[in-house]
Coordinates of C-alpha atoms in Angstrom, one line a residue:
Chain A
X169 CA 0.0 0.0 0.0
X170 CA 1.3 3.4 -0.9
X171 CA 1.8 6.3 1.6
X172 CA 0.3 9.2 1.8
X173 CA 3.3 10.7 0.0
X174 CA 4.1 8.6 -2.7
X175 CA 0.3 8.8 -3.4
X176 CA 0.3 12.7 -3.8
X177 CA 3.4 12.4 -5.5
X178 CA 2.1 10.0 -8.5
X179 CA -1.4 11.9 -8.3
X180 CA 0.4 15.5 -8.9
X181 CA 2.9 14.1 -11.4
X182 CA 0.0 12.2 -13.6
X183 CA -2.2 15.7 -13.1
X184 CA 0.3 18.0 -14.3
X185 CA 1.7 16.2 -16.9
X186 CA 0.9 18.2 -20.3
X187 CA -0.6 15.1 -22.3
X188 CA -2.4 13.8 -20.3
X189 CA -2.7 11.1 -17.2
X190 CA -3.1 8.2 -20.0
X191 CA 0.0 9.1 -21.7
X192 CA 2.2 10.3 -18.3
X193 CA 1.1 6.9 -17.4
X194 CA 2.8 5.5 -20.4
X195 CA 6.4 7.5 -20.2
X196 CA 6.5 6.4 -16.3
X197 CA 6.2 3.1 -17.2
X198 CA 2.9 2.8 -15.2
X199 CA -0.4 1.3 -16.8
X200 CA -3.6 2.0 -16.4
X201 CA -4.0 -1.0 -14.5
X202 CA -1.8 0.5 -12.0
X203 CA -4.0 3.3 -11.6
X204 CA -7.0 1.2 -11.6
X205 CA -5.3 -0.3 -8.0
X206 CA -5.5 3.2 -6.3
X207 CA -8.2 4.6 -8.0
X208 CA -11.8 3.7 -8.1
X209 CA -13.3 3.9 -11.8
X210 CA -16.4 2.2 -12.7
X211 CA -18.5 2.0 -15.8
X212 CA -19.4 5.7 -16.0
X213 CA -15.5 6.5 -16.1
X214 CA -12.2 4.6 -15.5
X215 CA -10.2 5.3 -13.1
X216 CA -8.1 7.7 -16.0
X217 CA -10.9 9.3 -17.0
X218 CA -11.4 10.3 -13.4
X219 CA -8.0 12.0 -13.0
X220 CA -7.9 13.2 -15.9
X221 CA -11.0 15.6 -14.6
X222 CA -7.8 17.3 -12.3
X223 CA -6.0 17.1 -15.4
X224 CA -7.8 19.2 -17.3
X225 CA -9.0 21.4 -14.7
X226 CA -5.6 21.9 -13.5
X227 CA -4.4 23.4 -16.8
X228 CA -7.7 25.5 -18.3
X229 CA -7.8 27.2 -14.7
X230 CA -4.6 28.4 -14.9
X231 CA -4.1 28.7 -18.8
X232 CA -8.2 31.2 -18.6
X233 CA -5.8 33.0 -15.6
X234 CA -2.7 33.7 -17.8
X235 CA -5.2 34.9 -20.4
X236 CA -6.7 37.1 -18.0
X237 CA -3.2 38.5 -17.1
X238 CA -1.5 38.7 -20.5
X239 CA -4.2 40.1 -23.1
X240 CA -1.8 41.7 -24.8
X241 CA 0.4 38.5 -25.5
X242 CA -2.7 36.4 -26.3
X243 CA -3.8 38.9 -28.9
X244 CA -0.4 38.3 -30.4
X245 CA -0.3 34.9 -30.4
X246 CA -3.7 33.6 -30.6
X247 CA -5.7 31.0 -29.0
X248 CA -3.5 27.9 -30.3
X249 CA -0.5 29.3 -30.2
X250 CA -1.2 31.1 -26.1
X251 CA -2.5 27.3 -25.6
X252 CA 0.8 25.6 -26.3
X253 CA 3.0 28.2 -24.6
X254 CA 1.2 27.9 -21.2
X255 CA 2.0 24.1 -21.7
X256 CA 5.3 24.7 -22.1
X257 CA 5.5 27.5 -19.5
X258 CA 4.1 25.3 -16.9
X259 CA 6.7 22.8 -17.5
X260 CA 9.7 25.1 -16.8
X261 CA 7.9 27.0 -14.0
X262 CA 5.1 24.8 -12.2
X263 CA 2.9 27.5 -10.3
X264 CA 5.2 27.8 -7.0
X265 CA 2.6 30.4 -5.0
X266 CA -0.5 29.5 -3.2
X267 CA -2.2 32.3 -5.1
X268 CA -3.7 31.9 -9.3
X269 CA -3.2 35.7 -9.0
X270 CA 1.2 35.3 -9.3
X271 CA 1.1 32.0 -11.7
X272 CA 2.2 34.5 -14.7
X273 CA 5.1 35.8 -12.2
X274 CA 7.5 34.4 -14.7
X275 CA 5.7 34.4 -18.3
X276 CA 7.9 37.3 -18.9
X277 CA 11.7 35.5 -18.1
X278 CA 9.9 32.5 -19.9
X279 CA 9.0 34.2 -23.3
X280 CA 13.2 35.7 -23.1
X281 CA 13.3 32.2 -25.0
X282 CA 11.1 32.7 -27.7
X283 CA 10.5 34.8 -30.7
X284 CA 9.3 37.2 -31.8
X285 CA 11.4 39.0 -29.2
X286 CA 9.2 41.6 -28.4
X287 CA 7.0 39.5 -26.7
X288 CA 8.8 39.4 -23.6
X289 CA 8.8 42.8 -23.3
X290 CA 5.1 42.9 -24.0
X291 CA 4.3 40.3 -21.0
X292 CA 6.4 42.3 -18.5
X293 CA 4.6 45.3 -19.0
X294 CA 1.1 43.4 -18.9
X295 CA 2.5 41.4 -15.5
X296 CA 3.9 44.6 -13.8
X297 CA 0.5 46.4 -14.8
X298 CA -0.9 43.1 -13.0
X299 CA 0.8 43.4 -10.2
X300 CA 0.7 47.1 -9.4
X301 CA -3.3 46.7 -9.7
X302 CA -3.2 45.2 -5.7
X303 CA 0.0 47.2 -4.7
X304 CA 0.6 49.1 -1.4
X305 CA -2.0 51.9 -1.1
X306 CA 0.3 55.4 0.1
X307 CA -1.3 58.3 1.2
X308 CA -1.0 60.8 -1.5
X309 CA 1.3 64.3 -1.6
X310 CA -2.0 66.5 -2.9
X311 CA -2.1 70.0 -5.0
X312 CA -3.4 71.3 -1.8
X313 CA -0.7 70.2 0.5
X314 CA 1.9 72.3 -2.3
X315 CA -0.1 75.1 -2.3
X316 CA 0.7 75.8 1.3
X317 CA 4.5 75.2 1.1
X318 CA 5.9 79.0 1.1
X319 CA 8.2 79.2 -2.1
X320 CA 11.7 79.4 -0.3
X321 CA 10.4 75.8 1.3
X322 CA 10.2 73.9 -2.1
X323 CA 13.4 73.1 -2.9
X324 CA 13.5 71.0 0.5
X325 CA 10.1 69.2 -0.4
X326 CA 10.9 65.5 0.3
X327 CA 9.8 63.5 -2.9
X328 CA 8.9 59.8 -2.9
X329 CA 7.2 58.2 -5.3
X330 CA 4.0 55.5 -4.1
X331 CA 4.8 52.0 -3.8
X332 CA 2.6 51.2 -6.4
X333 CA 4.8 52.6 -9.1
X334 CA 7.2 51.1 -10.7
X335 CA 9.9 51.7 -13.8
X336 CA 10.9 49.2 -16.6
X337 CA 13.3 49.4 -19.3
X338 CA 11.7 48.2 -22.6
X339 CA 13.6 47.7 -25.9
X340 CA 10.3 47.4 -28.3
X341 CA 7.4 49.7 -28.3
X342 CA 5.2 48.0 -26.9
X343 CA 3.8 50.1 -25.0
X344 CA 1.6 51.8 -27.7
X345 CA 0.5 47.7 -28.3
X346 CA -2.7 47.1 -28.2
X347 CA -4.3 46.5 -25.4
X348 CA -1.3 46.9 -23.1
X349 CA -2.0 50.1 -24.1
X350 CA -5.3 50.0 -23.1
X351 CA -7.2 49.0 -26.5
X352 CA -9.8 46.5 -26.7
X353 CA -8.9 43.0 -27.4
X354 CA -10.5 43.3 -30.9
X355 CA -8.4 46.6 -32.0
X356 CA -5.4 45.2 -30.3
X357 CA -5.6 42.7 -33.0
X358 CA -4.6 44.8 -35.9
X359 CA -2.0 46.7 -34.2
X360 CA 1.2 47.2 -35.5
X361 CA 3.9 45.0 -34.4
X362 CA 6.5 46.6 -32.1
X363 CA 9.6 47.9 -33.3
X364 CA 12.7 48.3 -31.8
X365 CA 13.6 51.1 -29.5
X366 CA 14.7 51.7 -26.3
X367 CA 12.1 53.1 -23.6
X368 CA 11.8 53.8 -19.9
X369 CA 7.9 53.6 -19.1
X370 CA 6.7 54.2 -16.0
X371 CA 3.8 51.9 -14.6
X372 CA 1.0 52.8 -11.7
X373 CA -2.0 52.4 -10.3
X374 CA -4.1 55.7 -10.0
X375 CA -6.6 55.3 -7.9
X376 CA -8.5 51.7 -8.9
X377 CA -6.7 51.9 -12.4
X378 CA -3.3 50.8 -13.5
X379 CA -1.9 53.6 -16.5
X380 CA 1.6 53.8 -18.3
X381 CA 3.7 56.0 -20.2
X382 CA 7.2 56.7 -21.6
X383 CA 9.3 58.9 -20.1
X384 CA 11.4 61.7 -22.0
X385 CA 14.9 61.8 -21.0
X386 CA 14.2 64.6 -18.2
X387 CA 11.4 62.6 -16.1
X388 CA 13.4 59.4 -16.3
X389 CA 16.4 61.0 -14.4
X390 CA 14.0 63.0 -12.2
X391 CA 11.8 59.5 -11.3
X392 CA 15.2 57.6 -10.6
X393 CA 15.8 60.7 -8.4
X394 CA 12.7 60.6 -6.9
X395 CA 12.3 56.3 -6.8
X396 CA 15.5 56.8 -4.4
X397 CA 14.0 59.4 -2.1
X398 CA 15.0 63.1 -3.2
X399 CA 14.2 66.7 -2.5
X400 CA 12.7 68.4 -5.3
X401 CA 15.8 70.8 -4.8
X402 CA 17.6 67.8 -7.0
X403 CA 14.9 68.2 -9.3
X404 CA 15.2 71.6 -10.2
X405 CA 19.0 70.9 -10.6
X406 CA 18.1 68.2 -12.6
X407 CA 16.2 70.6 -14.9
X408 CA 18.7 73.5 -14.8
X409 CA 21.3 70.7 -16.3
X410 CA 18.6 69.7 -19.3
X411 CA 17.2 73.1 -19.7
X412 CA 18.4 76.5 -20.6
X413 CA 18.3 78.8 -17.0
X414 CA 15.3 80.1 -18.2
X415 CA 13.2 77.3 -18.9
X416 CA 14.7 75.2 -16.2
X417 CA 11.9 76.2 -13.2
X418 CA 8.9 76.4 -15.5
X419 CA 10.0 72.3 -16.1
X420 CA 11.0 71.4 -13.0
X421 CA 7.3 72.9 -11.5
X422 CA 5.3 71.1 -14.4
X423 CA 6.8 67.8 -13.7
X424 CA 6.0 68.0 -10.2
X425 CA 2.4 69.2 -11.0
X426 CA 1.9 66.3 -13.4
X427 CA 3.4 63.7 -10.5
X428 CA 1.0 65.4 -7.9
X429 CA -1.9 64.5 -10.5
X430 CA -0.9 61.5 -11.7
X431 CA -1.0 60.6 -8.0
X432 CA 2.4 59.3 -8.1
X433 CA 3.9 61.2 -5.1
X434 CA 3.7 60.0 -0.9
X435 CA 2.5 62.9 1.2
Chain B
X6 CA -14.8 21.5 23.7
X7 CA -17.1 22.0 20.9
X8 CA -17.9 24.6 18.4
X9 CA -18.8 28.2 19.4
X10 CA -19.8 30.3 16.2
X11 CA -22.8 32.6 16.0
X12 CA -25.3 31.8 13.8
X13 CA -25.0 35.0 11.1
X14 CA -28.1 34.4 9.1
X15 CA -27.9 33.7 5.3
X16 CA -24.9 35.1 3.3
X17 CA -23.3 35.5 -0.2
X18 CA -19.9 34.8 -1.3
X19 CA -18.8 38.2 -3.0
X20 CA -17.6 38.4 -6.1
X21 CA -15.8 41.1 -8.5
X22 CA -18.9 41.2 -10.3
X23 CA -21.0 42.6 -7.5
X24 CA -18.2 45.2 -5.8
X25 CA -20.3 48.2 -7.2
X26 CA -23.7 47.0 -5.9
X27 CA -22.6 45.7 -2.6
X28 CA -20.5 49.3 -1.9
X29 CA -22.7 52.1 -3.6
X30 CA -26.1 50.2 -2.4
X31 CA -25.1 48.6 0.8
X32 CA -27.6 45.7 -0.4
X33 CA -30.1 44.0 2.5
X34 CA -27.5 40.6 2.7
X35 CA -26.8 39.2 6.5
X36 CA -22.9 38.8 5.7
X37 CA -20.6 38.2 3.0
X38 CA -17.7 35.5 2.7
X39 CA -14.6 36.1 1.2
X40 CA -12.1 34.2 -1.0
X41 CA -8.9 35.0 1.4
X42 CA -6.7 34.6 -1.2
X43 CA -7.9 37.6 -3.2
X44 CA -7.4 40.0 -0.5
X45 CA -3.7 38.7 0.7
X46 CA -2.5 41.3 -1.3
X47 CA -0.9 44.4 -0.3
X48 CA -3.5 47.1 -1.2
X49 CA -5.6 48.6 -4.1
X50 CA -9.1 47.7 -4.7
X51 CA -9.9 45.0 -3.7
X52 CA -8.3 45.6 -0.2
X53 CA -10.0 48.6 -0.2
X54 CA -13.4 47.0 -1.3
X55 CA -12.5 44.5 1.9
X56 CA -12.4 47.1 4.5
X57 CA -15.5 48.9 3.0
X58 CA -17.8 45.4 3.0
X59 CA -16.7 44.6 6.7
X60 CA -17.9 48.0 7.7
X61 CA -21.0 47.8 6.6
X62 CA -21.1 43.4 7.1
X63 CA -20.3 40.5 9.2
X64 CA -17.5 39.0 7.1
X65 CA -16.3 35.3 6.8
X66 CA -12.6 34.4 5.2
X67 CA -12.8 31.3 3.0
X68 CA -9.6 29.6 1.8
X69 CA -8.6 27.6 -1.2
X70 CA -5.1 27.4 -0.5
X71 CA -3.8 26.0 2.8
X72 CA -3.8 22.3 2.0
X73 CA -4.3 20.6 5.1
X74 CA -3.8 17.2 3.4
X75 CA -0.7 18.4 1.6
X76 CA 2.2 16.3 3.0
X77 CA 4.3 19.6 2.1
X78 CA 5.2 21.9 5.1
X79 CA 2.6 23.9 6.2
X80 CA 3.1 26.6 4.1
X81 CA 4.2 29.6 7.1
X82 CA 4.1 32.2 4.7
X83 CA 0.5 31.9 3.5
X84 CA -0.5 31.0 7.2
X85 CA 1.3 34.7 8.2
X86 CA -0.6 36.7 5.4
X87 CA -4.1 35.1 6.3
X88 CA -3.2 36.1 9.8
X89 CA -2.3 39.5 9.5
X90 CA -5.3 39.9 7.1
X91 CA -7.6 38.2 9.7
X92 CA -6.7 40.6 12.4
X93 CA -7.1 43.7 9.8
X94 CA -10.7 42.3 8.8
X95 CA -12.0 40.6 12.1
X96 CA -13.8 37.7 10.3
X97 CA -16.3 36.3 12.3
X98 CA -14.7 32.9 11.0
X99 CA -12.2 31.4 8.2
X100 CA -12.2 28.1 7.2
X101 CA -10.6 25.9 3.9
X102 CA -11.1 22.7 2.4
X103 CA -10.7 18.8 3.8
X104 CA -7.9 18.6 0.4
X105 CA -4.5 18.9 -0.8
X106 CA -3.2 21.0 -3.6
X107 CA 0.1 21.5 -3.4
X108 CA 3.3 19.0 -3.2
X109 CA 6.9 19.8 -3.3
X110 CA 6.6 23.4 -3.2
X111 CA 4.3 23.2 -6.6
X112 CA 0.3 24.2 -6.5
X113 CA -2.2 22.7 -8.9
X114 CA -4.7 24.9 -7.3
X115 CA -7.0 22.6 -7.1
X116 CA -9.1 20.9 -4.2
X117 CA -7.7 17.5 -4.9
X118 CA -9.2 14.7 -2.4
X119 CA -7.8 12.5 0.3
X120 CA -7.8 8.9 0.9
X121 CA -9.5 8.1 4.1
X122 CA -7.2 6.4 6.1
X123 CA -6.0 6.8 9.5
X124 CA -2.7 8.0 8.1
X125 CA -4.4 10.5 6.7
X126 CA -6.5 11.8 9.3
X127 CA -3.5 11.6 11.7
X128 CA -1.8 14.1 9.3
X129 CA -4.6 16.5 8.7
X130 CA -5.6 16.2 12.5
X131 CA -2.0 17.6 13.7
X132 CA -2.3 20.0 10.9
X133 CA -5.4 21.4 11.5
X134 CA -4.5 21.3 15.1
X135 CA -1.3 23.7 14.3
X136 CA -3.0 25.7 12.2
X137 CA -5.8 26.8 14.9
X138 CA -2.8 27.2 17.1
X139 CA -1.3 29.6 14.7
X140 CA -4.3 31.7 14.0
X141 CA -5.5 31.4 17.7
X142 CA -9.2 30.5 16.7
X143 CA -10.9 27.2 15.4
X144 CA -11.5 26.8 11.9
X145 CA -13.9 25.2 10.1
X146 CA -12.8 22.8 7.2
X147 CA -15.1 22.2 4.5
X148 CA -15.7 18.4 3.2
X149 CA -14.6 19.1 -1.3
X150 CA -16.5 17.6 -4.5
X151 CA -14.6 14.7 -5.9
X152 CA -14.6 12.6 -8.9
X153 CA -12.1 10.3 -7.6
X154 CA -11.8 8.1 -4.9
X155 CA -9.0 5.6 -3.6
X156 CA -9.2 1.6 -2.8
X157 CA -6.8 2.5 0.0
X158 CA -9.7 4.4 2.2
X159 CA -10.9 2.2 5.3
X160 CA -13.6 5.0 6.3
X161 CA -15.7 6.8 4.5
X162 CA -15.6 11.0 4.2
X163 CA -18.5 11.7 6.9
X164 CA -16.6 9.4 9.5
X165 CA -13.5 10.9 8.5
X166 CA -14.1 14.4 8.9
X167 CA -16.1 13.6 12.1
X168 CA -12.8 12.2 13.5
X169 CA -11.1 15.0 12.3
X170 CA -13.3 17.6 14.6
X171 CA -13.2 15.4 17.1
X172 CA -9.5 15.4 16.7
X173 CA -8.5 18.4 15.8
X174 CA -11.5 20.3 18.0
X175 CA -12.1 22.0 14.6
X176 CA -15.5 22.9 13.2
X177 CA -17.2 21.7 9.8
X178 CA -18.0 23.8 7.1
X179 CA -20.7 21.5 5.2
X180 CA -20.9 22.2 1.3
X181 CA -24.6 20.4 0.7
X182 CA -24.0 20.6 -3.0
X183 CA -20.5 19.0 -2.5
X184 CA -22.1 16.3 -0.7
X185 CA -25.0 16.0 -3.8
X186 CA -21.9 15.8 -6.0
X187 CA -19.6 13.3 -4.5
X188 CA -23.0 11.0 -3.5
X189 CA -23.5 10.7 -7.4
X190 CA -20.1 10.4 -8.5
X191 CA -19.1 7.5 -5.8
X192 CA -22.8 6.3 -5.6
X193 CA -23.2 6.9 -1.9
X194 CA -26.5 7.9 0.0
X195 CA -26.4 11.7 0.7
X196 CA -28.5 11.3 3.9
X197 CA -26.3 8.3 5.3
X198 CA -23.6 11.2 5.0
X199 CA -25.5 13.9 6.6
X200 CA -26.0 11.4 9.8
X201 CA -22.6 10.9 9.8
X202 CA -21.7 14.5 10.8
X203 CA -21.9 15.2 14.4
X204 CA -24.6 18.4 15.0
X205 CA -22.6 20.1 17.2
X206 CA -19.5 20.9 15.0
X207 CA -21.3 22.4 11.6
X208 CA -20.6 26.4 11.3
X209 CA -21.5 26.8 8.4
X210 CA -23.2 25.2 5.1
X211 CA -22.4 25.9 1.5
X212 CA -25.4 25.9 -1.1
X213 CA -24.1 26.1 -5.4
X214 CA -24.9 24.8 -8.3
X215 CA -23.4 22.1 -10.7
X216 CA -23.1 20.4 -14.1
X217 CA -23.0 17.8 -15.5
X218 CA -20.0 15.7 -17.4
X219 CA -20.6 12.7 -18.9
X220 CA -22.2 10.5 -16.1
X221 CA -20.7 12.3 -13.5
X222 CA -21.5 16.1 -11.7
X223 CA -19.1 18.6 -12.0
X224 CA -19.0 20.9 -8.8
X225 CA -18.6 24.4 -11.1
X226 CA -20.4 26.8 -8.7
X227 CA -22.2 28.1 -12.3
X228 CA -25.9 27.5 -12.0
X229 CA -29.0 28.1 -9.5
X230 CA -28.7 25.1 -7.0
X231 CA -30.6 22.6 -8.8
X232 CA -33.4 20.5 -6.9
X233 CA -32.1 17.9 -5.8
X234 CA -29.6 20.0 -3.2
X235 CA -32.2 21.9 -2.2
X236 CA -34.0 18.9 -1.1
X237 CA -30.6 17.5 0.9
X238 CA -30.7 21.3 2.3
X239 CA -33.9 20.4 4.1
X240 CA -32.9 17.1 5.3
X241 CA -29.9 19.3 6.9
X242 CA -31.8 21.9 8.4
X243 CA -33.7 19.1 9.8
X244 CA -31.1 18.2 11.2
X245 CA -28.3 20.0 12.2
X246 CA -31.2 23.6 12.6
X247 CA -30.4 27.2 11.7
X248 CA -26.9 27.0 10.8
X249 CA -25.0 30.2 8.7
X250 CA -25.7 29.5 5.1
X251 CA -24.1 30.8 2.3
X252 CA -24.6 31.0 -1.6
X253 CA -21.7 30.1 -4.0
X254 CA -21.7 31.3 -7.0
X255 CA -17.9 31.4 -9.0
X256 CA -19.0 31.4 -12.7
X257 CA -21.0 33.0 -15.5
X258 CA -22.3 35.0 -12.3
X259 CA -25.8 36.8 -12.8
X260 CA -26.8 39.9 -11.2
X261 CA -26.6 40.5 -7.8
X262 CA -30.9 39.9 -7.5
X263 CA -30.6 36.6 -8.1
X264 CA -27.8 35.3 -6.2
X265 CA -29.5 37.2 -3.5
X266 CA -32.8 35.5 -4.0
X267 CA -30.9 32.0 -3.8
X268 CA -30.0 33.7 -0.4
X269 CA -33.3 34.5 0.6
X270 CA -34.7 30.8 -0.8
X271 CA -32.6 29.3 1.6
X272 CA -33.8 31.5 4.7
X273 CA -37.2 30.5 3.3
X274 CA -36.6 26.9 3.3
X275 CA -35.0 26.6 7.0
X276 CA -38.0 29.1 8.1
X277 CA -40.4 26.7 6.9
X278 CA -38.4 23.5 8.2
X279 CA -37.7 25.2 11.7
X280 CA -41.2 26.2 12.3
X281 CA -42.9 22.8 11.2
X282 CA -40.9 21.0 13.7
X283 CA -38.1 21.4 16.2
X284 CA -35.1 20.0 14.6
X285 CA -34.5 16.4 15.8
X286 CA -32.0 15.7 18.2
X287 CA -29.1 13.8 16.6
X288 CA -26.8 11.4 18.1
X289 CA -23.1 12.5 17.8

C-alpha cells in the first residue's frame, strides 16, 4: 500500500503532466492497470478518466488566468498558439505560489526564449500592470498640500514616489500595443507590431486603475531621483542641467504638477 | 470542547462582479464571505473593497489554499498573510477545504481529495490542530467535491471528517452541494452522509450549483442550486437547525438579485423546516 506521499506524489505528477494522465502513465512506465489499484473507476468512467477531470482542470484554470493577465500576449499569439505556450510555460515553471493571482510571475523571463522577441517585453509590461493593480495603497502628496509650502520651502520638499509605481526598461514599443495600451482586445488585434527602440515607461495604479507612459529623457532622471528618495531641490538641478536657465523652473514645476496629478507622489 | 460560532443568518460569497452594488447600495444581505486569497494582497481595490464590506457586514474568510492534506510543510508564509489579514478584517470565522493541492513546493490549485485512512486523518488532525494554534481560533474545514476516490480508504468522508473535529477540536464547514456531487459520482446515499456529521461541529453550510459531465457532476459553482440539493438542504436543516448558510456562486455569475434570492430561498426553506418541527435531536 502506498503512503500518503508517494500517493500525492504520482497523483500531482499524472495531473500535471501536459498530455495527459493516459500518456504520463505511459512514459513512467505505469499502466492503467496501475491506476485502476489506487483509483476507483467504474463503468461511468475509468479510473483515467477520473484523474484526468484534475488534469484538465488543472491546466484551463490556470491557462483562462494567464489569459486574463496577459491580453496583450494572447492577442499576439492567438488562441492555439497562447495554448501551447502555457503548456510549455508550466513545464519550466510549475505555479510555485499558493495564489492563481502570481502564476504568470515568470511568463515574462519565460518568453526571453522565444521569438518574436518583443514579446517578452510585452508580457512584463502586462504582469507589472498586473501586479501594481493590488500594490501598497500610500497616502497621497496633494495640489493642496503644495499650495501651502511657502516658495523658499520647495526646494527642501521631500519627494517619494507610491509604492505602487514602478519603472521598466523596454527595448520594443510595446507600450503603444494594443491592449497593453489599453485598446480592446479586438483593436489590439490589428496593431502594429513593435519595433525596436529603447524606452523607460513608468507603470502605476491611479486610484483603482493601472496607466503607463514613456518617459522623456528629463522625467526618467527625475523618477530615478525621486524612486531613491529626493528633495525636489535635486529636481530643479536636474532641470537646470537639461534646460536653458530660463526654462529650467517652469519644467521642473510642471513635472511635479503632473506627478502630484498622476498621484504618483507620498505625502 | 465544541464549536462556538454565532449563527449569522444567510450570506453571499462576494464576487468582482458585484463590488459596485454591494459598496454604492449597501444591499439587505446578512454577511458576506470572502475568498482569502484575493485579499492577501498588499493594497488597491480589492483591499480597499475588503475594509468597506466589513464595515457595513459580518464577514467570513474562505480559503482555497492552505492544503491541510498536503504532506508539504505547512506553508508559514501563507498561514502569516491570512493572519495579518484576519486581524485587519476581524472575520467572524475562516475556514478551507478537507484537500491537498500543493506537493513539493508546486500548486495545482486545485481541491484535490484525500484517501481516508487513519494516516491521513493523523496528518490532517496535527495540521489542522497547528494551524488553529497559529491563527488562535478554530477553523472550520469544509468536506470538497470529488470525482475520484482511492481503494486505499478504510472509512468513509462523513466518518472521516467527524474524526477529524473530534481530533483536531475543529468545526465543519458542510458544502450540501459538494455532498450532492460526490454521493453521485461514488454512488453513496447523501443522507447516510449527513448522519454521519456530528450536530454540534457544523458552522457553516455551502449551497451552489453544478453540471454535468458525462455520467458524472461537476462541482462548477455556475448555475442556481438545482433541486435535488435543495432537497438535501432540508434534510440538513432538519437536522443540524439554523446554521450560517451561504450561496456560491464562482461562474458566469448573474446579477446580484438573483444570487440574493438564492440567499433568501434558503432562509425560506430553514424558516419553513424550523417552524414545522423542532429540529431532531441527533446522536453525535
Amino acid at each position: 500500500m502506498s503512503s500518503l506521499k508517494e500517493t500525492e506524489s504520482l497523483l500531482f505528477e499524472l495531473i500535471t503532466a501536459p498530455e495527459g494522465v493516459a500518456q504520463a502513465l505511459r512514459e513512467s512506465g505505469r499502466s492503467a492497470s496501475d491506476l485502476a489499484r489506487m483509483i476507483v473507476g467504474d463503468s461511468r468512467l475509468s479510473s483515467v478518466g477520473r484523474l484526468d477531470i484534475y488534469a484538465n482542470m488543472y491546466f484551463y484554470r490556470i491557462l483562462d488566468v494567464l489569459k486574463a493577465d496577459f491580453p496583450s500576449v494572447l492577442s499576439a499569439l492567438g488562441e492555439a498558439d497562447f495554448h501551447n505556450l502555457v503548456t510549455d510555460y508550466l513545464l519550466a515553471f510549475p505555479s510555485s505560489h499558493p495564489s492563481l493571482r502570481n502564476v504568470g510571475a515568470q511568463l515574462p523571463a519565460f518568453l526571453l526564449t522565444r521569438t518574436p522577441a518583443w514579446l517578452a517585453d510585452l508580457a512584463r509590461l502586462e504582469w507589472t500592470r498586473h501586479d501594481l493593480f493590488d500594490g501598497t495603497d500610500d497616502e497621497l502628496l496633494t495640489l493642496a498640500t503644495l499650495q501651502a509650502i511657502a516658495p523658499e520651502q520647495f526646494a527642501e520638499l521631500p519627494l517619494k514616489m507610491v509604492r505602487a509605481a514602478r519603472l521598466i526598461e523596454l527595448e520594443f514599443s510595446v507600450d503603444d500595443y494594443g491592449s497593453a495600451a489599453g485598446e480592446s482586445v479586438e483593436k489590439s488585434a490589428a496593431a502594429t507590431e513593435p519595433y525596436r527602440q529603447s524606452k523607460t515607461v513608468l507603470v502605476w495604479r491611479q486610484g483603482t486603475h493601472v496607466s503607463h507612459r514613456a518617459l522623456d529623457p528629463f522625467e526618467i532622471r527625475a523618477a530615478q531621483l525621486i524612486v531613491s528618495g529626493a528633495r525636489f531641490g535635486y529636481v530643479c538641478d536636474l532641470a537646470v542641467e537639461s534646460y536653458s536657465l530660463e526654462e529650467a523652473p517652469t519644467r521642473a514645476f510642471q513635472l511635479l504638477s503632473r506627478l502630484v496629478n498622476e498621484q504618483l507622489l507620498i505625502a | 470542547m465544541v464549536l462556538k460560532l454565532p449563527n449569522i443568518g444567510h450570506g453571499i460569497g462576494l464576487r468582482t462582479d458585484h463590488y459596485s452594488v454591494v459598496m454604492d447600495e449597501s444591499p439587505s444581505v446578512d454577511w458576506f464571505e470572502v475568498i482569502s486569497e484575493n485579499f492577501m494582497v498588499e493594497g488597491g481595490n480589492p483591499r480597499r473593497v475588503l475594509r468597506k464590506v466589513r464595515m457595513n457586514y459580518p464577514v467570513v474568510l474562505h480559503g482555497v489554499s492552505l492544503s491541510l492534506g498536503s504532506t508539504d510543510p505547512l506553508n508559514l508564509q501563507y498561514l502569516t498573510e491570512l493572519r495579518t489579514l484576519a486581524r485587519e478584517i476581524e472575520p467572524v470565522w475562516i475556514s478551507d477545504h478537507l484537500c491537498w493541492s500543493s506537493l513539493g513546493g508546486k500548486y495545482g490549485h486545485d481541491l484535490l481529495p484525500l484517501p481516508y485512512t487513519e494516516e491521513a486523518l493523523a496528518h490532517v488532525v496535527e495540521r489542522v490542530a497547528r494551524v488553529q494554534d497559529f491563527l488562535g481560533r478554530q477553523i472550520l474545514v469544509e468536506n470538497v467535491s470529488s470525482y475520484m476516490s482511492f481503494h486505499a480508504s478504510t472509512m468513509s468522508e462523513w466518518e472521516f471528517l467527524a474524526a477529524l473535529a473530534e481530533r483536531a477540536d475543529c468545526g465543519l464547514l458542510l458544502d450540501v452541494n459538494n455532498i450532492f456531487v460526490s454521493a453521485h459520482n461514488h454512488d453513496f446515499d447523501a443522507q447516510k452522509y449527513l448522519d454521519g456529521i456530528p450536530c454540534g461541529r457544523v458552522g457553516q453550510i455551502h449551497l451552489a450549483g453544478h453540471s454535468t459531465e458525462g455520467e458524472l457532476l461537476l462541482d462548477t459553482h455556475d448555475h442556481p442550486a438545482p433541486d435535488g440539493v435543495w432537497a438535501l438542504y432540508r434534510a440538513a436543516v432538519q437536522r443540524f437547525g439554523s446554521i450560517s448558510t451561504l450561496i456560491e456562486w464562482d461562474d458566469h455569475i448573474p446579477p446580484f438579485e438573483v444570487v440574493r434570492a438564492e440567499s433568501a430561498k434558503a432562509a425560506k426553506i430553514e424558516s419553513e423546516i424550523l417552524s414545522a418541527s423542532a429540529p431532531k435531536q441527533a446522536t453525535r
